[in-house]
PDB file of C-alpha atoms and ligand atoms in Angstrom:
ATOM      1  CA  UNK A 292     -28.756  21.343  -5.801  1.00  0.00           C
ATOM      2  CA  UNK A 293     -26.451  19.812  -3.189  1.00  0.00           C
ATOM      3  CA  UNK A 294     -23.403  18.497  -5.081  1.00  0.00           C
ATOM      4  CA  UNK A 295     -22.274  15.008  -4.166  1.00  0.00           C
ATOM      5  CA  UNK A 296     -18.502  14.731  -3.661  1.00  0.00           C
ATOM      6  CA  UNK A 297     -16.849  12.039  -5.780  1.00  0.00           C
ATOM      7  CA  UNK A 298     -15.357  10.602  -2.582  1.00  0.00           C
ATOM      8  CA  UNK A 299     -18.925   9.626  -1.633  1.00  0.00           C
ATOM      9  CA  UNK A 300     -19.102   7.427  -4.752  1.00  0.00           C
ATOM     10  CA  UNK A 301     -16.046   5.574  -3.521  1.00  0.00           C
ATOM     11  CA  UNK A 302     -17.489   5.134  -0.035  1.00  0.00           C
ATOM     12  CA  UNK A 303     -20.874   4.137  -1.453  1.00  0.00           C
ATOM     13  CA  UNK A 304     -19.260   1.278  -3.328  1.00  0.00           C
ATOM     14  CA  UNK A 305     -17.261   0.220  -0.271  1.00  0.00           C
ATOM     15  CA  UNK A 306     -20.260   0.368   2.077  1.00  0.00           C
ATOM     16  CA  UNK A 307     -23.372   2.468   1.414  1.00  0.00           C
ATOM     17  CA  UNK A 308     -23.968   2.855   5.141  1.00  0.00           C
ATOM     18  CA  UNK A 309     -20.805   4.930   5.548  1.00  0.00           C
ATOM     19  CA  UNK A 310     -22.295   7.514   3.193  1.00  0.00           C
ATOM     20  CA  UNK A 311     -25.545   7.373   5.168  1.00  0.00           C
ATOM     21  CA  UNK A 312     -23.754   8.089   8.455  1.00  0.00           C
ATOM     22  CA  UNK A 313     -21.715  10.932   6.970  1.00  0.00           C
ATOM     23  CA  UNK A 314     -24.708  12.599   5.322  1.00  0.00           C
ATOM     24  CA  UNK A 315     -27.565  11.883   7.713  1.00  0.00           C
ATOM     25  CA  UNK A 316     -25.703  11.734  11.052  1.00  0.00           C
ATOM     26  CA  UNK A 317     -22.556  13.849  10.435  1.00  0.00           C
ATOM     27  CA  UNK A 318     -21.910  14.423  14.139  1.00  0.00           C
ATOM     28  CA  UNK A 319     -20.855  10.770  14.429  1.00  0.00           C
ATOM     29  CA  UNK A 320     -17.997  11.062  11.944  1.00  0.00           C
ATOM     30  CA  UNK A 321     -14.456  11.583  13.159  1.00  0.00           C
ATOM     31  CA  UNK A 322     -11.190  11.647  11.202  1.00  0.00           C
ATOM     32  CA  UNK A 323      -9.787   8.138  11.030  1.00  0.00           C
ATOM     33  CA  UNK A 324      -6.141   7.201  10.780  1.00  0.00           C
ATOM     34  CA  UNK A 325      -6.604   6.390   7.087  1.00  0.00           C
ATOM     35  CA  UNK A 326      -8.174   9.786   6.409  1.00  0.00           C
ATOM     36  CA  UNK A 327      -5.352  11.647   8.159  1.00  0.00           C
ATOM     37  CA  UNK A 328      -2.839   9.543   6.276  1.00  0.00           C
ATOM     38  CA  UNK A 329      -4.528  10.386   2.964  1.00  0.00           C
ATOM     39  CA  UNK A 330      -4.349  14.114   3.685  1.00  0.00           C
ATOM     40  CA  UNK A 331      -0.621  13.832   4.429  1.00  0.00           C
ATOM     41  CA  UNK A 332      -0.085  11.868   1.204  1.00  0.00           C
ATOM     42  CA  UNK A 333      -1.370  14.757  -0.895  1.00  0.00           C
ATOM     43  CA  UNK A 334       1.918  16.501  -0.224  1.00  0.00           C
ATOM     44  CA  UNK A 335       3.797  13.645  -1.869  1.00  0.00           C
ATOM     45  CA  UNK A 336       1.799  13.436  -5.063  1.00  0.00           C
ATOM     46  CA  UNK A 337       3.328  16.213  -7.102  1.00  0.00           C
ATOM     47  CA  UNK A 338       6.920  15.296  -6.298  1.00  0.00           C
ATOM     48  CA  UNK A 339       6.271  11.616  -7.098  1.00  0.00           C
ATOM     49  CA  UNK A 340       4.541  12.373 -10.369  1.00  0.00           C
ATOM     50  CA  UNK A 341       7.048  14.876 -11.708  1.00  0.00           C
ATOM     51  CA  UNK A 342       9.690  12.146 -11.692  1.00  0.00           C
ATOM     52  CA  UNK A 343       7.548  10.008 -13.983  1.00  0.00           C
ATOM     53  CA  UNK A 344       7.325  10.604 -17.720  1.00  0.00           C
ATOM     54  CA  UNK A 345       4.022  10.793 -19.564  1.00  0.00           C
ATOM     55  CA  UNK A 346       4.913   7.825 -21.787  1.00  0.00           C
ATOM     56  CA  UNK A 347       3.374   5.369 -19.344  1.00  0.00           C
ATOM     57  CA  UNK A 348       0.014   7.103 -19.737  1.00  0.00           C
ATOM     58  CA  UNK A 349       0.125   6.889 -23.528  1.00  0.00           C
ATOM     59  CA  UNK A 350      -0.468  10.614 -23.998  1.00  0.00           C
ATOM     60  CA  UNK A 351       2.984  12.116 -24.147  1.00  0.00           C
ATOM     61  CA  UNK A 352       1.785  15.483 -25.401  1.00  0.00           C
ATOM     62  CA  UNK A 353      -0.533  16.085 -22.436  1.00  0.00           C
ATOM     63  CA  UNK A 354      -0.267  18.974 -20.046  1.00  0.00           C
ATOM     64  CA  UNK A 355      -0.397  18.174 -16.315  1.00  0.00           C
ATOM     65  CA  UNK A 356      -2.516  19.918 -13.707  1.00  0.00           C
ATOM     66  CA  UNK A 357      -2.463  18.896 -10.053  1.00  0.00           C
ATOM     67  CA  UNK A 358      -5.195  19.235  -7.430  1.00  0.00           C
ATOM     68  CA  UNK A 359      -7.926  20.403  -9.817  1.00  0.00           C
ATOM     69  CA  UNK A 360     -11.340  21.181  -8.277  1.00  0.00           C
ATOM     70  CA  UNK A 361     -14.241  20.550 -10.683  1.00  0.00           C
ATOM     71  CA  UNK A 362     -18.012  20.411 -10.521  1.00  0.00           C
ATOM     72  CA  UNK A 363     -20.873  19.443 -12.800  1.00  0.00           C
ATOM     73  CA  UNK A 364     -24.138  20.935 -11.619  1.00  0.00           C
ATOM     74  CA  UNK A 365     -26.206  18.985 -14.158  1.00  0.00           C
ATOM     75  CA  UNK A 366     -24.804  15.715 -12.859  1.00  0.00           C
ATOM     76  CA  UNK A 367     -24.818  16.970  -9.261  1.00  0.00           C
ATOM     77  CA  UNK A 368     -21.212  15.990  -8.678  1.00  0.00           C
ATOM     78  CA  UNK A 369     -18.029  17.726  -7.513  1.00  0.00           C
ATOM     79  CA  UNK A 370     -14.511  16.607  -6.729  1.00  0.00           C
ATOM     80  CA  UNK A 371     -10.809  17.283  -6.532  1.00  0.00           C
ATOM     81  CA  UNK A 372      -8.697  15.472  -9.112  1.00  0.00           C
ATOM     82  CA  UNK A 373      -5.211  14.498  -7.963  1.00  0.00           C
ATOM     83  CA  UNK A 374      -3.888  14.927 -11.492  1.00  0.00           C
ATOM     84  CA  UNK A 375      -5.508  15.875 -14.795  1.00  0.00           C
ATOM     85  CA  UNK A 376      -3.748  15.084 -18.077  1.00  0.00           C
ATOM     86  CA  UNK A 377      -5.071  17.053 -21.028  1.00  0.00           C
ATOM     87  CA  UNK A 378      -4.027  16.810 -24.666  1.00  0.00           C
ATOM     88  CA  UNK A 379      -5.617  18.232 -27.815  1.00  0.00           C
ATOM     89  CA  UNK A 380      -8.082  15.364 -28.218  1.00  0.00           C
ATOM     90  CA  UNK A 381      -8.499  13.639 -24.860  1.00  0.00           C
ATOM     91  CA  UNK A 382      -8.255  13.917 -21.101  1.00  0.00           C
ATOM     92  CA  UNK A 383      -7.221  11.370 -18.495  1.00  0.00           C
ATOM     93  CA  UNK A 384      -7.437  11.457 -14.727  1.00  0.00           C
ATOM     94  CA  UNK A 385      -4.816   9.970 -12.412  1.00  0.00           C
ATOM     95  CA  UNK A 386      -5.998   9.055  -8.908  1.00  0.00           C
ATOM     96  CA  UNK A 387      -3.359   8.242  -6.312  1.00  0.00           C
ATOM     97  CA  UNK A 388      -4.029   5.526  -3.778  1.00  0.00           C
ATOM     98  CA  UNK A 389      -2.154   4.893  -0.561  1.00  0.00           C
ATOM     99  CA  UNK A 390      -3.020   1.258  -0.002  1.00  0.00           C
ATOM    100  CA  UNK A 391      -0.933  -1.580  -1.384  1.00  0.00           C
ATOM    101  CA  UNK A 392      -3.767  -3.855  -2.604  1.00  0.00           C
ATOM    102  CA  UNK A 393      -5.118  -4.245  -6.129  1.00  0.00           C
ATOM    103  CA  UNK A 394      -7.499  -1.547  -7.402  1.00  0.00           C
ATOM    104  CA  UNK A 395     -11.041  -2.249  -6.184  1.00  0.00           C
ATOM    105  CA  UNK A 396     -14.502  -1.370  -7.485  1.00  0.00           C
ATOM    106  CA  UNK A 397     -14.523   1.626  -5.128  1.00  0.00           C
ATOM    107  CA  UNK A 398     -11.360   3.029  -6.765  1.00  0.00           C
ATOM    108  CA  UNK A 399     -12.853   2.481 -10.237  1.00  0.00           C
ATOM    109  CA  UNK A 400     -15.992   4.357  -9.216  1.00  0.00           C
ATOM    110  CA  UNK A 401     -14.007   7.295  -7.930  1.00  0.00           C
ATOM    111  CA  UNK A 402     -11.863   7.398 -11.047  1.00  0.00           C
ATOM    112  CA  UNK A 403     -14.963   7.286 -13.262  1.00  0.00           C
ATOM    113  CA  UNK A 404     -16.617  10.085 -11.281  1.00  0.00           C
ATOM    114  CA  UNK A 405     -13.500  12.236 -11.715  1.00  0.00           C
ATOM    115  CA  UNK A 406     -13.353  11.336 -15.418  1.00  0.00           C
ATOM    116  CA  UNK A 407     -16.955  12.477 -15.947  1.00  0.00           C
ATOM    117  CA  UNK A 408     -16.101  15.799 -14.292  1.00  0.00           C
ATOM    118  CA  UNK A 409     -13.026  16.149 -16.511  1.00  0.00           C
ATOM    119  CA  UNK A 410     -15.093  15.489 -19.639  1.00  0.00           C
ATOM    120  CA  UNK A 411     -17.628  18.148 -18.686  1.00  0.00           C
ATOM    121  CA  UNK A 412     -14.947  20.710 -17.845  1.00  0.00           C
ATOM    122  CA  UNK A 413     -12.895  20.219 -21.008  1.00  0.00           C
ATOM    123  CA  UNK A 414     -15.390  18.921 -23.576  1.00  0.00           C
ATOM    124  CA  UNK A 415     -12.911  16.127 -24.357  1.00  0.00           C
ATOM    125  CA  UNK A 416     -13.418  12.369 -23.995  1.00  0.00           C
ATOM    126  CA  UNK A 417     -11.895  10.443 -21.079  1.00  0.00           C
ATOM    127  CA  UNK A 418     -11.492   6.941 -22.442  1.00  0.00           C
ATOM    128  CA  UNK A 419      -9.060   5.763 -19.811  1.00  0.00           C
ATOM    129  CA  UNK A 420      -7.948   6.794 -16.375  1.00  0.00           C
ATOM    130  CA  UNK A 421      -5.107   5.651 -14.154  1.00  0.00           C
ATOM    131  CA  UNK A 422      -4.656   4.530 -10.571  1.00  0.00           C
ATOM    132  CA  UNK A 423      -1.224   5.292  -9.183  1.00  0.00           C
ATOM    133  CA  UNK A 424      -0.361   3.012  -6.259  1.00  0.00           C
ATOM    134  CA  UNK A 425       1.884   5.119  -4.055  1.00  0.00           C
ATOM    135  CA  UNK A 426       3.676   2.374  -2.036  1.00  0.00           C
ATOM    136  CA  UNK A 427       5.325   0.828  -5.127  1.00  0.00           C
ATOM    137  CA  UNK A 428       4.759   3.492  -7.795  1.00  0.00           C
ATOM    138  CA  UNK A 429       2.804   1.095 -10.038  1.00  0.00           C
ATOM    139  CA  UNK A 430       0.295   2.615 -12.449  1.00  0.00           C
ATOM    140  CA  UNK A 431      -2.916   0.738 -13.353  1.00  0.00           C
ATOM    141  CA  UNK A 432      -4.741   1.820 -16.534  1.00  0.00           C
ATOM    142  CA  UNK A 433      -8.535   1.611 -16.134  1.00  0.00           C
ATOM    143  CA  UNK A 434     -10.930   1.821 -19.066  1.00  0.00           C
ATOM    144  CA  UNK A 435     -13.819   4.205 -18.390  1.00  0.00           C
ATOM    145  CA  UNK A 436     -16.529   1.874 -19.654  1.00  0.00           C
ATOM    146  CA  UNK A 437     -20.223   2.510 -20.205  1.00  0.00           C
ATOM    147  CA  UNK A 438     -20.928   0.105 -17.346  1.00  0.00           C
ATOM    148  CA  UNK A 439     -18.808   2.194 -14.963  1.00  0.00           C
ATOM    149  CA  UNK A 440     -20.489   5.376 -16.146  1.00  0.00           C
ATOM    150  CA  UNK A 441     -23.914   3.829 -15.487  1.00  0.00           C
ATOM    151  CA  UNK A 442     -22.747   2.698 -12.044  1.00  0.00           C
ATOM    152  CA  UNK A 443     -21.795   6.287 -11.198  1.00  0.00           C
ATOM    153  CA  UNK A 444     -25.221   7.559 -12.256  1.00  0.00           C
ATOM    154  CA  UNK A 445     -26.929   4.826 -10.202  1.00  0.00           C
ATOM    155  CA  UNK A 446     -24.784   5.669  -7.165  1.00  0.00           C
ATOM    156  CA  UNK A 447     -25.629   9.380  -7.414  1.00  0.00           C
ATOM    157  CA  UNK A 448     -29.319   8.445  -7.494  1.00  0.00           C
ATOM    158  CA  UNK A 449     -28.931   6.082  -4.543  1.00  0.00           C
ATOM    159  CA  UNK A 450     -27.045   8.642  -2.437  1.00  0.00           C
ATOM    160  CA  UNK A 451     -29.694  11.280  -3.126  1.00  0.00           C
ATOM    161  CA  UNK A 452     -32.460   8.852  -2.148  1.00  0.00           C
ATOM    162  CA  UNK A 453     -30.744   7.895   1.128  1.00  0.00           C
ATOM    163  CA  UNK A 454     -30.142  11.576   1.981  1.00  0.00           C
ATOM    164  CA  UNK A 455     -33.728  12.591   1.245  1.00  0.00           C
ATOM    165  CA  UNK A 456     -35.469   9.609   2.825  1.00  0.00           C
ATOM    166  CA  UNK A 457     -32.856   9.203   5.594  1.00  0.00           C
ATOM    167  CA  UNK A 458     -33.183   5.470   5.102  1.00  0.00           C
ATOM    168  CA  UNK A 459     -30.434   3.150   6.367  1.00  0.00           C
ATOM    169  CA  UNK A 460     -28.945   1.162   3.451  1.00  0.00           C
ATOM    170  CA  UNK A 461     -27.969  -2.488   3.644  1.00  0.00           C
ATOM    171  CA  UNK A 462     -24.632  -3.259   5.315  1.00  0.00           C
ATOM    172  CA  UNK A 463     -21.721  -4.289   3.134  1.00  0.00           C
ATOM    173  CA  UNK A 464     -21.621  -8.027   2.480  1.00  0.00           C
ATOM    174  CA  UNK A 465     -17.846  -7.909   3.068  1.00  0.00           C
ATOM    175  CA  UNK A 466     -18.034  -8.000   6.859  1.00  0.00           C
ATOM    176  CA  UNK A 467     -14.268  -7.802   7.256  1.00  0.00           C
ATOM    177  CA  UNK A 468     -14.632  -4.106   6.415  1.00  0.00           C
ATOM    178  CA  UNK A 469     -16.606  -3.560   9.603  1.00  0.00           C
ATOM    179  CA  UNK A 470     -13.692  -4.409  11.893  1.00  0.00           C
ATOM    180  CA  UNK A 471     -11.849  -1.107  11.428  1.00  0.00           C
ATOM    181  CA  UNK A 472     -14.900   0.985  10.555  1.00  0.00           C
ATOM    182  CA  UNK A 473     -15.415   4.199  12.503  1.00  0.00           C
ATOM    183  CA  UNK A 474     -19.161   3.421  12.603  1.00  0.00           C
ATOM    184  CA  UNK A 475     -18.822  -0.145  13.872  1.00  0.00           C
ATOM    185  CA  UNK A 476     -20.597   0.726  17.144  1.00  0.00           C
ATOM    186  CA  UNK A 477     -23.687   1.915  15.267  1.00  0.00           C
ATOM    187  CA  UNK A 478     -24.151  -1.178  13.085  1.00  0.00           C
ATOM    188  CA  UNK A 479     -25.245  -3.603  15.766  1.00  0.00           C
ATOM    189  CA  UNK A 480     -26.846  -5.918  13.193  1.00  0.00           C
ATOM    190  CA  UNK A 481     -23.524  -6.868  11.586  1.00  0.00           C
ATOM    191  CA  UNK A 482     -22.031  -8.462  14.699  1.00  0.00           C
TER     192      UNK A 482
HETATM  193  S1  SF4 B  81     -19.685  -1.190  10.391  1.00  0.00           S
HETATM  194 FE1  SF4 B  81     -19.754  -2.312   8.449  1.00  0.00          FE
HETATM  195  S2  SF4 B  81     -21.872  -2.091   7.722  1.00  0.00           S
HETATM  196 FE2  SF4 B  81     -21.536  -0.529   9.293  1.00  0.00          FE
HETATM  197  S3  SF4 B  81     -20.927   1.284   8.162  1.00  0.00           S
HETATM  198 FE3  SF4 B  81     -19.045   0.232   8.772  1.00  0.00          FE
HETATM  199  S4  SF4 B  81     -18.496  -1.080   7.039  1.00  0.00           S
HETATM  200 FE4  SF4 B  81     -20.641  -0.459   6.776  1.00  0.00          FE
END
């Protein structure tokens, strides 16, 4: 089975059409400034994190692993975790984000997708995850709720349906997102 990258969950929540274009019409996609910036930021993550103690995460005994690739074939999901914290009785994922705004639903979806992968890989519960906002170093704890878990499962189902049926999803209702979108020229109906 084709594994869905966790980054697709994030995009799906932001605008389902972006996932459609990437999966059904991949030739249209080109690296955007934000994507290039994100790749460069990976280099910063480890040095930033090693200066921070584990106390803020509430699991001071945890071991840290950076850049961990995981997959769950039963769930049909794969992804690269920025940072995995693992103690004797729990795991927690830390996702780093470059933008200065508050955490959005798309970030919560990505964090939940990574947390599900971490649970499968370790057999330990992921009750909370964390979003690390790079510009100011602030850490946001996010509870991995049942509702978020269900949203991830629904998104996986939706992405599979769009890929198989090649059906164009609805445009995001937040039309401000279209202004800088790399696919703006292909969504004539939003203008
Ligand atoms: S232009 Fe708007 S509706 Fe179209 S893919 Fe981009 S964000 Fe989504």
